[in-house]
GROMACS .gro file of C-alpha atoms in nm:
model
  385
    1UNK     CA    1   2.770  -1.100   0.539
    2UNK     CA    2   2.873  -1.256   0.207
    3UNK     CA    3   3.111  -0.989   0.069
    4UNK     CA    4   3.294  -1.224  -0.170
    5UNK     CA    5   3.022  -1.477  -0.252
    6UNK     CA    6   2.785  -1.466  -0.542
    7UNK     CA    7   2.436  -1.410  -0.408
    8UNK     CA    8   2.192  -1.695  -0.470
    9UNK     CA    9   1.936  -1.656  -0.746
   10UNK     CA   10   1.590  -1.764  -0.640
   11UNK     CA   11   1.445  -1.756  -0.990
   12UNK     CA   12   1.163  -1.516  -0.908
   13UNK     CA   13   0.968  -1.379  -1.201
   14UNK     CA   14   0.915  -1.008  -1.249
   15UNK     CA   15   0.650  -0.830  -1.047
   16UNK     CA   16   0.307  -0.972  -1.119
   17UNK     CA   17   0.067  -0.700  -1.227
   18UNK     CA   18  -0.234  -0.759  -1.005
   19UNK     CA   19  -0.432  -0.609  -0.724
   20UNK     CA   20  -0.296  -0.703  -0.383
   21UNK     CA   21  -0.523  -0.776  -0.089
   22UNK     CA   22  -0.480  -0.748   0.287
   23UNK     CA   23  -0.538  -1.076   0.470
   24UNK     CA   24  -0.628  -0.977   0.827
   25UNK     CA   25  -0.689  -1.235   1.097
   26UNK     CA   26  -0.860  -1.050   1.385
   27UNK     CA   27  -1.140  -1.304   1.399
   28UNK     CA   28  -1.227  -1.637   1.556
   29UNK     CA   29  -1.409  -1.792   1.261
   30UNK     CA   30  -1.177  -1.765   0.961
   31UNK     CA   31  -1.097  -2.061   0.734
   32UNK     CA   32  -0.765  -2.241   0.769
   33UNK     CA   33  -0.476  -2.089   0.570
   34UNK     CA   34  -0.474  -2.380   0.323
   35UNK     CA   35  -0.837  -2.305   0.237
   36UNK     CA   36  -0.753  -1.936   0.202
   37UNK     CA   37  -0.475  -2.029  -0.040
   38UNK     CA   38  -0.730  -2.220  -0.248
   39UNK     CA   39  -0.948  -1.907  -0.250
   40UNK     CA   40  -0.651  -1.700  -0.374
   41UNK     CA   41  -0.588  -1.950  -0.650
   42UNK     CA   42  -0.950  -1.962  -0.758
   43UNK     CA   43  -0.953  -1.583  -0.786
   44UNK     CA   44  -0.607  -1.567  -0.946
   45UNK     CA   45  -0.484  -1.329  -0.675
   46UNK     CA   46  -0.106  -1.316  -0.655
   47UNK     CA   47  -0.024  -1.061  -0.383
   48UNK     CA   48  -0.120  -1.034  -0.019
   49UNK     CA   49  -0.016  -0.866   0.302
   50UNK     CA   50  -0.055  -1.014   0.649
   51UNK     CA   51  -0.032  -0.829   0.980
   52UNK     CA   52   0.213  -1.066   1.149
   53UNK     CA   53   0.436  -1.358   1.056
   54UNK     CA   54   0.183  -1.634   1.124
   55UNK     CA   55   0.380  -1.956   1.067
   56UNK     CA   56   0.067  -2.142   0.955
   57UNK     CA   57   0.012  -1.893   0.673
   58UNK     CA   58   0.381  -1.879   0.576
   59UNK     CA   59   0.392  -2.259   0.563
   60UNK     CA   60   0.061  -2.295   0.375
   61UNK     CA   61   0.163  -2.041   0.110
   62UNK     CA   62   0.496  -2.213   0.035
   63UNK     CA   63   0.551  -2.293  -0.334
   64UNK     CA   64   0.235  -2.103  -0.428
   65UNK     CA   65   0.419  -1.815  -0.604
   66UNK     CA   66   0.194  -1.571  -0.415
   67UNK     CA   67   0.388  -1.265  -0.300
   68UNK     CA   68   0.359  -1.191   0.072
   69UNK     CA   69   0.434  -0.879   0.271
   70UNK     CA   70   0.467  -0.966   0.639
   71UNK     CA   71   0.438  -0.730   0.934
   72UNK     CA   72   0.634  -0.674   1.253
   73UNK     CA   73   0.385  -0.580   1.524
   74UNK     CA   74   0.422  -0.233   1.678
   75UNK     CA   75   0.489  -0.370   2.023
   76UNK     CA   76   0.805  -0.547   1.900
   77UNK     CA   77   0.977  -0.229   1.775
   78UNK     CA   78   1.157  -0.150   2.100
   79UNK     CA   79   1.325  -0.493   2.097
   80UNK     CA   80   1.456  -0.432   1.747
   81UNK     CA   81   1.668  -0.139   1.863
   82UNK     CA   82   1.921  -0.414   1.939
   83UNK     CA   83   2.086  -0.528   1.611
   84UNK     CA   84   2.130  -0.880   1.743
   85UNK     CA   85   1.762  -0.912   1.830
   86UNK     CA   86   1.673  -0.778   1.486
   87UNK     CA   87   1.898  -1.040   1.323
   88UNK     CA   88   1.739  -1.306   1.541
   89UNK     CA   89   1.394  -1.188   1.431
   90UNK     CA   90   1.491  -1.230   1.065
   91UNK     CA   91   1.647  -1.571   1.134
   92UNK     CA   92   1.331  -1.687   1.314
   93UNK     CA   93   1.049  -1.530   1.111
   94UNK     CA   94   1.189  -1.502   0.757
   95UNK     CA   95   1.480  -1.737   0.687
   96UNK     CA   96   1.299  -2.068   0.760
   97UNK     CA   97   1.027  -1.989   0.503
   98UNK     CA   98   1.216  -1.808   0.229
   99UNK     CA   99   1.242  -1.865  -0.067
  100UNK     CA  100   0.973  -2.137  -0.075
  101UNK     CA  101   0.732  -1.877   0.058
  102UNK     CA  102   0.770  -1.573  -0.162
  103UNK     CA  103   0.815  -1.301   0.100
  104UNK     CA  104   0.878  -0.974  -0.085
  105UNK     CA  105   0.845  -0.714   0.189
  106UNK     CA  106   0.856  -0.653   0.563
  107UNK     CA  107   0.630  -0.385   0.708
  108UNK     CA  108   0.794  -0.261   1.027
  109UNK     CA  109   0.490  -0.172   1.235
  110UNK     CA  110   0.171  -0.012   1.107
  111UNK     CA  111   0.095   0.361   1.120
  112UNK     CA  112   0.378   0.405   1.370
  113UNK     CA  113   0.399   0.781   1.308
  114UNK     CA  114   0.062   0.807   1.485
  115UNK     CA  115   0.204   0.651   1.804
  116UNK     CA  116   0.459   0.717   2.077
  117UNK     CA  117   0.682   0.449   1.920
  118UNK     CA  118   0.793   0.656   1.621
  119UNK     CA  119   1.138   0.726   1.770
  120UNK     CA  120   1.208   0.352   1.746
  121UNK     CA  121   1.089   0.314   1.387
  122UNK     CA  122   1.392   0.403   1.174
  123UNK     CA  123   1.649   0.227   1.397
  124UNK     CA  124   1.430  -0.086   1.388
  125UNK     CA  125   1.406  -0.067   1.008
  126UNK     CA  126   1.781  -0.017   0.974
  127UNK     CA  127   1.852  -0.318   1.195
  128UNK     CA  128   1.600  -0.544   1.017
  129UNK     CA  129   1.751  -0.447   0.682
  130UNK     CA  130   2.099  -0.517   0.818
  131UNK     CA  131   1.978  -0.862   0.920
  132UNK     CA  132   1.853  -0.924   0.567
  133UNK     CA  133   2.189  -0.807   0.428
  134UNK     CA  134   2.374  -1.044   0.659
  135UNK     CA  135   2.167  -1.336   0.531
  136UNK     CA  136   2.188  -1.227   0.167
  137UNK     CA  137   1.814  -1.155   0.140
  138UNK     CA  138   1.808  -0.778   0.100
  139UNK     CA  139   1.787  -0.794  -0.280
  140UNK     CA  140   1.460  -0.987  -0.256
  141UNK     CA  141   1.283  -0.837   0.045
  142UNK     CA  142   1.228  -0.464   0.096
  143UNK     CA  143   1.171  -0.298   0.433
  144UNK     CA  144   0.920  -0.017   0.479
  145UNK     CA  145   0.625   0.083   0.698
  146UNK     CA  146   0.265   0.182   0.617
  147UNK     CA  147   0.179   0.541   0.710
  148UNK     CA  148  -0.162   0.697   0.756
  149UNK     CA  149  -0.255   1.024   0.587
  150UNK     CA  150  -0.223   1.185   0.930
  151UNK     CA  151   0.148   1.232   0.852
  152UNK     CA  152   0.043   1.518   0.623
  153UNK     CA  153  -0.016   1.870   0.750
  154UNK     CA  154  -0.200   1.954   0.426
  155UNK     CA  155  -0.332   1.726   0.154
  156UNK     CA  156  -0.550   1.953  -0.060
  157UNK     CA  157  -0.475   2.046  -0.327
  158UNK     CA  158  -0.207   1.778  -0.382
  159UNK     CA  159   0.060   2.029  -0.489
  160UNK     CA  160   0.020   2.213  -0.155
  161UNK     CA  161   0.072   1.899   0.053
  162UNK     CA  162   0.352   1.866   0.306
  163UNK     CA  163   0.445   1.655   0.606
  164UNK     CA  164   0.364   1.776   0.956
  165UNK     CA  165   0.639   2.003   1.082
  166UNK     CA  166   0.693   1.804   1.402
  167UNK     CA  167   0.775   1.496   1.191
  168UNK     CA  168   1.040   1.673   0.982
  169UNK     CA  169   1.344   1.521   1.154
  170UNK     CA  170   1.231   1.159   1.172
  171UNK     CA  171   1.064   1.182   0.830
  172UNK     CA  172   1.395   1.287   0.675
  173UNK     CA  173   1.569   0.985   0.831
  174UNK     CA  174   1.286   0.760   0.713
  175UNK     CA  175   1.301   0.889   0.355
  176UNK     CA  176   1.680   0.859   0.350
  177UNK     CA  177   1.645   0.494   0.450
  178UNK     CA  178   1.385   0.424   0.181
  179UNK     CA  179   1.598   0.597  -0.081
  180UNK     CA  180   1.918   0.415   0.012
  181UNK     CA  181   1.747   0.073   0.010
  182UNK     CA  182   1.521   0.145  -0.291
  183UNK     CA  183   1.210   0.065  -0.088
  184UNK     CA  184   0.864   0.215  -0.151
  185UNK     CA  185   0.673   0.461   0.066
  186UNK     CA  186   0.354   0.286   0.182
  187UNK     CA  187   0.038   0.484   0.254
  188UNK     CA  188  -0.299   0.376   0.399
  189UNK     CA  189  -0.556   0.586   0.213
  190UNK     CA  190  -0.932   0.575   0.274
  191UNK     CA  191  -1.150   0.825   0.082
  192UNK     CA  192  -1.442   0.675   0.275
  193UNK     CA  193  -1.345   0.869   0.588
  194UNK     CA  194  -1.348   1.202   0.405
  195UNK     CA  195  -1.700   1.132   0.279
  196UNK     CA  196  -1.824   1.005   0.617
  197UNK     CA  197  -1.699   1.318   0.792
  198UNK     CA  198  -1.845   1.566   0.542
  199UNK     CA  199  -2.099   1.406   0.304
  200UNK     CA  200  -2.259   1.741   0.223
  201UNK     CA  201  -1.940   1.881   0.069
  202UNK     CA  202  -1.757   1.571  -0.057
  203UNK     CA  203  -1.887   1.424  -0.382
  204UNK     CA  204  -1.981   1.057  -0.356
  205UNK     CA  205  -1.886   0.996  -0.720
  206UNK     CA  206  -1.544   1.150  -0.653
  207UNK     CA  207  -1.467   0.924  -0.357
  208UNK     CA  208  -1.613   0.612  -0.521
  209UNK     CA  209  -1.377   0.648  -0.822
  210UNK     CA  210  -1.676   0.679  -1.056
  211UNK     CA  211  -1.617   0.812  -1.405
  212UNK     CA  212  -1.710   1.056  -1.538
  213UNK     CA  213  -1.731   1.317  -1.265
  214UNK     CA  214  -1.611   1.676  -1.249
  215UNK     CA  215  -1.352   1.600  -0.981
  216UNK     CA  216  -1.103   1.876  -0.908
  217UNK     CA  217  -0.817   2.059  -1.081
  218UNK     CA  218  -0.500   2.136  -0.890
  219UNK     CA  219  -0.455   2.514  -0.930
  220UNK     CA  220  -0.074   2.492  -0.947
  221UNK     CA  221  -0.018   2.192  -1.174
  222UNK     CA  222  -0.352   2.214  -1.362
  223UNK     CA  223  -0.377   1.836  -1.328
  224UNK     CA  224  -0.731   1.697  -1.322
  225UNK     CA  225  -0.828   1.446  -1.053
  226UNK     CA  226  -1.140   1.237  -1.111
  227UNK     CA  227  -1.109   1.056  -0.776
  228UNK     CA  228  -0.989   1.130  -0.425
  229UNK     CA  229  -0.763   0.825  -0.390
  230UNK     CA  230  -0.528   0.945  -0.665
  231UNK     CA  231  -0.532   1.295  -0.518
  232UNK     CA  232  -0.431   1.154  -0.179
  233UNK     CA  233  -0.147   0.954  -0.332
  234UNK     CA  234  -0.019   1.254  -0.528
  235UNK     CA  235  -0.034   1.461  -0.209
  236UNK     CA  236   0.213   1.214  -0.059
  237UNK     CA  237   0.431   1.220  -0.373
  238UNK     CA  238   0.448   1.601  -0.356
  239UNK     CA  239   0.530   1.589   0.017
  240UNK     CA  240   0.809   1.337  -0.040
  241UNK     CA  241   0.949   1.545  -0.331
  242UNK     CA  242   0.955   1.860  -0.116
  243UNK     CA  243   1.186   1.672   0.122
  244UNK     CA  244   1.425   1.606  -0.168
  245UNK     CA  245   1.322   1.250  -0.255
  246UNK     CA  246   1.117   1.289  -0.573
  247UNK     CA  247   1.226   0.952  -0.709
  248UNK     CA  248   1.063   0.738  -0.440
  249UNK     CA  249   0.774   0.514  -0.542
  250UNK     CA  250   0.455   0.559  -0.342
  251UNK     CA  251   0.227   0.257  -0.304
  252UNK     CA  252  -0.110   0.213  -0.135
  253UNK     CA  253  -0.079  -0.042   0.146
  254UNK     CA  254  -0.448  -0.019   0.240
  255UNK     CA  255  -0.763   0.117   0.087
  256UNK     CA  256  -1.120  -0.005   0.100
  257UNK     CA  257  -1.481   0.071   0.183
  258UNK     CA  258  -1.701  -0.081   0.457
  259UNK     CA  259  -2.021  -0.259   0.357
  260UNK     CA  260  -2.192  -0.191   0.690
  261UNK     CA  261  -2.165   0.071   0.963
  262UNK     CA  262  -2.334   0.236   1.260
  263UNK     CA  263  -2.608   0.493   1.212
  264UNK     CA  264  -2.356   0.778   1.211
  265UNK     CA  265  -2.125   0.611   0.958
  266UNK     CA  266  -2.265   0.773   0.648
  267UNK     CA  267  -2.197   0.586   0.324
  268UNK     CA  268  -2.106   0.249   0.477
  269UNK     CA  269  -2.331   0.035   0.256
  270UNK     CA  270  -2.301  -0.278   0.047
  271UNK     CA  271  -2.376  -0.079  -0.268
  272UNK     CA  272  -2.101   0.178  -0.209
  273UNK     CA  273  -1.847  -0.087  -0.106
  274UNK     CA  274  -1.916  -0.285  -0.423
  275UNK     CA  275  -1.886   0.024  -0.644
  276UNK     CA  276  -1.562   0.145  -0.481
  277UNK     CA  277  -1.385  -0.187  -0.501
  278UNK     CA  278  -1.517  -0.269  -0.848
  279UNK     CA  279  -1.391   0.066  -0.978
  280UNK     CA  280  -1.060   0.010  -0.802
  281UNK     CA  281  -1.022  -0.330  -0.967
  282UNK     CA  282  -1.112  -0.184  -1.306
  283UNK     CA  283  -0.849   0.089  -1.275
  284UNK     CA  284  -0.587  -0.162  -1.162
  285UNK     CA  285  -0.652  -0.383  -1.462
  286UNK     CA  286  -0.615  -0.074  -1.679
  287UNK     CA  287  -0.266  -0.023  -1.525
  288UNK     CA  288  -0.356   0.333  -1.427
  289UNK     CA  289  -0.113   0.571  -1.265
  290UNK     CA  290  -0.200   0.891  -1.083
  291UNK     CA  291  -0.223   1.224  -1.272
  292UNK     CA  292   0.122   1.319  -1.142
  293UNK     CA  293   0.275   0.986  -1.246
  294UNK     CA  294   0.052   0.861  -1.527
  295UNK     CA  295   0.311   0.624  -1.671
  296UNK     CA  296   0.378   0.442  -1.342
  297UNK     CA  297   0.111   0.191  -1.248
  298UNK     CA  298  -0.006   0.257  -0.893
  299UNK     CA  299   0.037  -0.051  -0.677
  300UNK     CA  300  -0.257  -0.102  -0.442
  301UNK     CA  301  -0.346  -0.347  -0.166
  302UNK     CA  302  -0.719  -0.368  -0.101
  303UNK     CA  303  -0.847  -0.390   0.255
  304UNK     CA  304  -0.960  -0.657   0.316
  305UNK     CA  305  -1.007  -1.022   0.226
  306UNK     CA  306  -1.246  -1.114   0.510
  307UNK     CA  307  -1.484  -0.946   0.750
  308UNK     CA  308  -1.314  -0.976   1.090
  309UNK     CA  309  -1.553  -1.018   1.382
  310UNK     CA  310  -1.308  -0.940   1.665
  311UNK     CA  311  -1.187  -0.603   1.544
  312UNK     CA  312  -1.263  -0.329   1.799
  313UNK     CA  313  -1.426   0.003   1.721
  314UNK     CA  314  -1.737   0.096   1.524
  315UNK     CA  315  -1.933  -0.156   1.316
  316UNK     CA  316  -1.754  -0.054   0.996
  317UNK     CA  317  -1.423  -0.190   1.128
  318UNK     CA  318  -1.566  -0.543   1.114
  319UNK     CA  319  -1.712  -0.506   0.765
  320UNK     CA  320  -1.437  -0.421   0.516
  321UNK     CA  321  -1.408  -0.775   0.378
  322UNK     CA  322  -1.486  -0.889   0.026
  323UNK     CA  323  -1.572  -1.225   0.178
  324UNK     CA  324  -1.750  -1.361   0.482
  325UNK     CA  325  -1.555  -1.607   0.699
  326UNK     CA  326  -1.740  -1.897   0.529
  327UNK     CA  327  -1.582  -1.779   0.200
  328UNK     CA  328  -1.909  -1.656   0.053
  329UNK     CA  329  -1.891  -1.310  -0.105
  330UNK     CA  330  -1.998  -1.016   0.109
  331UNK     CA  331  -2.078  -0.856  -0.227
  332UNK     CA  332  -1.963  -0.910  -0.584
  333UNK     CA  333  -1.682  -0.691  -0.719
  334UNK     CA  334  -1.622  -0.905  -1.026
  335UNK     CA  335  -1.323  -1.110  -0.912
  336UNK     CA  336  -1.500  -1.438  -0.985
  337UNK     CA  337  -1.587  -1.331  -1.339
  338UNK     CA  338  -1.231  -1.217  -1.401
  339UNK     CA  339  -1.084  -1.543  -1.275
  340UNK     CA  340  -1.298  -1.732  -1.525
  341UNK     CA  341  -1.169  -1.527  -1.820
  342UNK     CA  342  -0.826  -1.464  -1.964
  343UNK     CA  343  -0.619  -1.167  -1.854
  344UNK     CA  344  -0.633  -1.015  -2.199
  345UNK     CA  345  -1.011  -1.033  -2.233
  346UNK     CA  346  -1.056  -0.898  -1.880
  347UNK     CA  347  -0.825  -0.609  -1.958
  348UNK     CA  348  -1.005  -0.529  -2.283
  349UNK     CA  349  -1.342  -0.520  -2.112
  350UNK     CA  350  -1.227  -0.297  -1.827
  351UNK     CA  351  -0.983  -0.046  -1.976
  352UNK     CA  352  -1.228   0.180  -2.154
  353UNK     CA  353  -1.261   0.410  -1.852
  354UNK     CA  354  -0.887   0.478  -1.860
  355UNK     CA  355  -0.845   0.545  -2.231
  356UNK     CA  356  -0.943   0.912  -2.195
  357UNK     CA  357  -0.622   0.971  -1.998
  358UNK     CA  358  -0.380   0.836  -2.258
  359UNK     CA  359  -0.363   1.158  -2.460
  360UNK     CA  360  -0.278   1.355  -2.146
  361UNK     CA  361   0.010   1.137  -2.032
  362UNK     CA  362   0.288   1.322  -2.215
  363UNK     CA  363   0.182   1.659  -2.077
  364UNK     CA  364   0.132   1.526  -1.724
  365UNK     CA  365   0.470   1.356  -1.725
  366UNK     CA  366   0.627   1.689  -1.831
  367UNK     CA  367   0.449   1.866  -1.542
  368UNK     CA  368   0.585   1.611  -1.296
  369UNK     CA  369   0.947   1.644  -1.409
  370UNK     CA  370   0.922   2.024  -1.412
  371UNK     CA  371   0.806   2.006  -1.052
  372UNK     CA  372   1.093   1.774  -0.953
  373UNK     CA  373   1.338   2.013  -1.121
  374UNK     CA  374   1.201   2.313  -0.928
  375UNK     CA  375   1.216   2.123  -0.598
  376UNK     CA  376   1.575   2.023  -0.668
  377UNK     CA  377   1.669   2.388  -0.734
  378UNK     CA  378   1.506   2.491  -0.405
  379UNK     CA  379   1.696   2.223  -0.214
  380UNK     CA  380   2.028   2.332  -0.367
  381UNK     CA  381   1.963   2.699  -0.292
  382UNK     CA  382   1.909   2.618   0.075
  383UNK     CA  383   2.241   2.442   0.110
  384UNK     CA  384   2.531   2.647   0.250
  385UNK     CA  385   2.830   2.656   0.015
   0.00000   0.00000   0.00000
């Protein structure tokens, strides 16, 4: 550790306000990382997440100013129970590339709470963070893990949401770690699955983020939700607050829509995928927050950059990409048009759908802080004095 040394300043700019994108590599026909970097530049994309620490990608993206979140594979978690192995992992996979490659986060596993490895998760995160501290990198790189919505026992309405009871102990440790290190809670959220499983009852406009649509009103908070993605995120925010951590930021580590599926994968079409991702991009450019946190722009990473031909499972799993492996568009969501125009003109042309929320922001912010206050009172009342 450097207890008496001034930490180095790497001259990073503030967080770039843009849509992130997941760069998966489960394929045998993808372009070389240097070509992918050129694609990022042409589209003016500035944030990405990869599912490993591929040295070719980390080297290619050096000096590009593109923010990267890297991932520790699930199968490595048991090794990281040893603090020395965790430090060695940081020294091998992070230190040689940073700061030239702008690594901003480490995802420790992916959807680990859905596996038998969850007992190893928090110790691994603690040890990885300790390794970053020892190398003086903890101020620049956060440590978290993406969770699926399966961590919730209830998600509808958002105010009724809570974590599964059997996760209470480990979830408390996890949230304590995030709070102490000021790291975000990452959630993988796919409204597509809700529609696929029950298309007769779930509104397509609601899951596609179309506006206007009647949506739903939370009976407790009276907040109006015009899309399922924001409702899912607020369900997580409520669940986190009920555990006593209302100040944590919740970010979307994955969301997307498949452009092709099997016969029983209702809604997996090019048209729906284009609409979902175009609406998502529009809302991101409008700097939208959720109804519960309207003044905090929701950070989202779209899944995914490419169609990946080696992914197992149903046809949809191989068809989430915005691009084909030859870098042609699977469908057009408007990224090319935006890259050809200035940020200001793009924002002006795409923010009209969000303007109707501006007048509500003061009231919604008040509702949120009233809720946090009530949760805090409940937590204090439960404590023995």
